[in-house]
């Protein structure tokens, strides 16, 4: 995977800024995952990749129960980061420091993923 354009998503669900779940997808659709370096962790998640001449997109479905057993509450927040690695070009990240995750996962630079209530979903059903 190291020689391909890839995106990594990291989720620190307890916001201890020490450990996180790590999901990685490259432009070919190959995947990798680990739980704070434990490569024996084997979650079942789903990926779709669409490639064009100059771009690619990915869609992920990660069952919430793989990351957190409890129901999500409005106002709850997880730490997270999104990192794109372009070999021979560099790394772009939502949070800093921007490093390729296989070099060093750095949870202390993650941003927040804030969960809200279902107000919009409820309003659209009425």
CSV table of C-alpha atoms in Angstrom, one decimal:
chain,number,residue,atom,x,y,z
A,1,UNK,CA,0.0,0.0,0.0
A,2,UNK,CA,2.9,2.4,0.6
A,3,UNK,CA,3.5,3.1,-3.0
A,4,UNK,CA,-0.2,4.1,-3.8
A,5,UNK,CA,-2.3,7.2,-3.2
A,6,UNK,CA,-4.2,6.4,0.0
A,7,UNK,CA,-6.5,7.8,2.7
A,8,UNK,CA,-6.4,6.9,6.4
A,9,UNK,CA,-9.1,7.5,8.9
A,10,UNK,CA,-8.3,7.4,12.6
A,11,UNK,CA,-10.9,7.4,15.4
A,12,UNK,CA,-10.1,7.9,19.1
A,13,UNK,CA,-13.5,7.1,20.5
A,14,UNK,CA,-12.6,7.7,24.2
A,15,UNK,CA,-10.5,10.7,23.4
A,16,UNK,CA,-7.6,9.6,25.5
A,17,UNK,CA,-5.3,10.8,22.7
A,18,UNK,CA,-3.2,7.7,23.1
A,19,UNK,CA,-5.0,5.0,21.2
A,20,UNK,CA,-7.2,4.9,18.1
A,21,UNK,CA,-8.8,2.7,15.4
A,22,UNK,CA,-7.1,3.1,12.0
A,23,UNK,CA,-8.7,2.4,8.7
A,24,UNK,CA,-6.8,2.8,5.4
A,25,UNK,CA,-7.9,2.6,1.7
A,26,UNK,CA,-5.8,3.1,-1.4
A,27,UNK,CA,-6.8,4.1,-4.9
A,28,UNK,CA,-7.0,0.4,-5.9
A,29,UNK,CA,-9.5,-0.4,-3.2
A,30,UNK,CA,-7.0,-2.3,-1.1
A,31,UNK,CA,-7.6,-1.9,2.7
A,32,UNK,CA,-5.8,-2.1,5.9
A,33,UNK,CA,-6.9,-1.7,9.5
A,34,UNK,CA,-5.6,-1.9,13.0
A,35,UNK,CA,-6.4,-1.1,16.6
A,36,UNK,CA,-3.5,0.9,17.9
A,37,UNK,CA,-1.0,-1.1,16.0
A,38,UNK,CA,-2.7,-4.5,16.6
A,39,UNK,CA,-3.0,-5.9,13.1
A,40,UNK,CA,-4.7,-9.0,14.4
A,41,UNK,CA,-7.9,-6.9,15.0
A,42,UNK,CA,-10.1,-8.0,12.1
A,43,UNK,CA,-13.2,-5.8,11.8
A,44,UNK,CA,-15.8,-6.3,9.0
A,45,UNK,CA,-16.2,-3.1,7.1
A,46,UNK,CA,-17.1,-2.2,3.6
A,47,UNK,CA,-15.4,-0.1,0.9
A,48,UNK,CA,-16.3,1.1,-2.6
A,49,UNK,CA,-13.7,2.9,-4.8
A,50,UNK,CA,-14.3,4.7,-8.0
A,51,UNK,CA,-11.4,5.6,-10.2
A,52,UNK,CA,-11.2,8.1,-13.0
A,53,UNK,CA,-8.2,9.4,-15.0
A,54,UNK,CA,-7.2,12.2,-12.6
A,55,UNK,CA,-9.1,11.3,-9.4
A,56,UNK,CA,-10.6,8.7,-7.2
A,57,UNK,CA,-13.3,8.5,-4.6
A,58,UNK,CA,-14.1,6.1,-1.8
A,59,UNK,CA,-17.1,5.3,0.2
A,60,UNK,CA,-16.8,3.5,3.6
A,61,UNK,CA,-19.3,1.8,5.8
A,62,UNK,CA,-17.9,1.0,9.3
A,63,UNK,CA,-20.4,-0.5,11.7
A,64,UNK,CA,-20.5,1.7,14.8
A,65,UNK,CA,-20.5,-1.3,17.1
A,66,UNK,CA,-16.9,-2.1,15.9
A,67,UNK,CA,-15.7,1.2,17.5
A,68,UNK,CA,-18.1,1.8,20.4
A,69,UNK,CA,-20.5,-0.5,22.0
A,70,UNK,CA,-22.7,2.2,23.5
A,71,UNK,CA,-25.3,4.3,21.7
A,72,UNK,CA,-24.1,7.7,20.6
A,73,UNK,CA,-25.6,10.6,22.4
A,74,UNK,CA,-26.2,14.1,21.0
A,75,UNK,CA,-23.1,16.2,21.9
A,76,UNK,CA,-20.8,13.2,22.2
A,77,UNK,CA,-17.5,13.7,20.4
A,78,UNK,CA,-14.7,11.4,19.2
A,79,UNK,CA,-11.3,12.5,18.2
A,80,UNK,CA,-10.5,11.8,14.6
A,81,UNK,CA,-8.1,12.5,11.7
A,82,UNK,CA,-8.2,12.1,8.0
A,83,UNK,CA,-4.8,11.8,6.3
A,84,UNK,CA,-4.1,11.5,2.6
A,85,UNK,CA,-0.7,10.2,1.6
A,86,UNK,CA,0.6,10.8,-2.0
A,87,UNK,CA,3.8,8.8,-2.4
A,88,UNK,CA,6.7,11.0,-3.6
A,89,UNK,CA,4.5,14.1,-3.1
A,90,UNK,CA,3.7,14.4,0.6
A,91,UNK,CA,1.0,14.1,3.2
A,92,UNK,CA,-2.2,16.2,3.8
A,93,UNK,CA,-4.1,15.9,7.0
A,94,UNK,CA,-7.1,17.4,8.7
A,95,UNK,CA,-5.2,17.6,12.0
A,96,UNK,CA,-1.5,18.2,12.7
A,97,UNK,CA,1.1,16.9,12.8
A,98,UNK,CA,0.7,15.6,9.2
A,99,UNK,CA,2.6,12.4,9.0
A,100,UNK,CA,2.0,9.2,7.1
A,101,UNK,CA,0.2,6.9,9.6
A,102,UNK,CA,2.5,4.0,9.0
A,103,UNK,CA,5.4,6.3,10.1
A,104,UNK,CA,3.7,7.4,13.4
A,105,UNK,CA,0.1,7.6,14.3
A,106,UNK,CA,-0.2,10.9,16.3
A,107,UNK,CA,-3.6,11.0,18.1
A,108,UNK,CA,-2.7,14.3,19.9
A,109,UNK,CA,-3.3,16.2,16.7
A,110,UNK,CA,-6.7,14.9,15.9
A,111,UNK,CA,-9.8,17.1,15.4
A,112,UNK,CA,-13.3,16.4,16.8
A,113,UNK,CA,-16.2,14.5,15.2
A,114,UNK,CA,-19.3,15.8,17.0
A,115,UNK,CA,-22.5,13.8,17.0
A,116,UNK,CA,-25.7,15.7,16.9
A,117,UNK,CA,-29.3,14.7,17.5
A,118,UNK,CA,-31.7,13.5,14.8
A,119,UNK,CA,-33.6,16.8,14.6
A,120,UNK,CA,-33.2,17.1,10.8
A,121,UNK,CA,-34.1,13.5,10.2
A,122,UNK,CA,-37.2,13.9,12.4
A,123,UNK,CA,-38.2,17.1,10.6
A,124,UNK,CA,-37.9,15.6,7.2
A,125,UNK,CA,-40.3,12.8,8.1
A,126,UNK,CA,-43.0,15.2,9.2
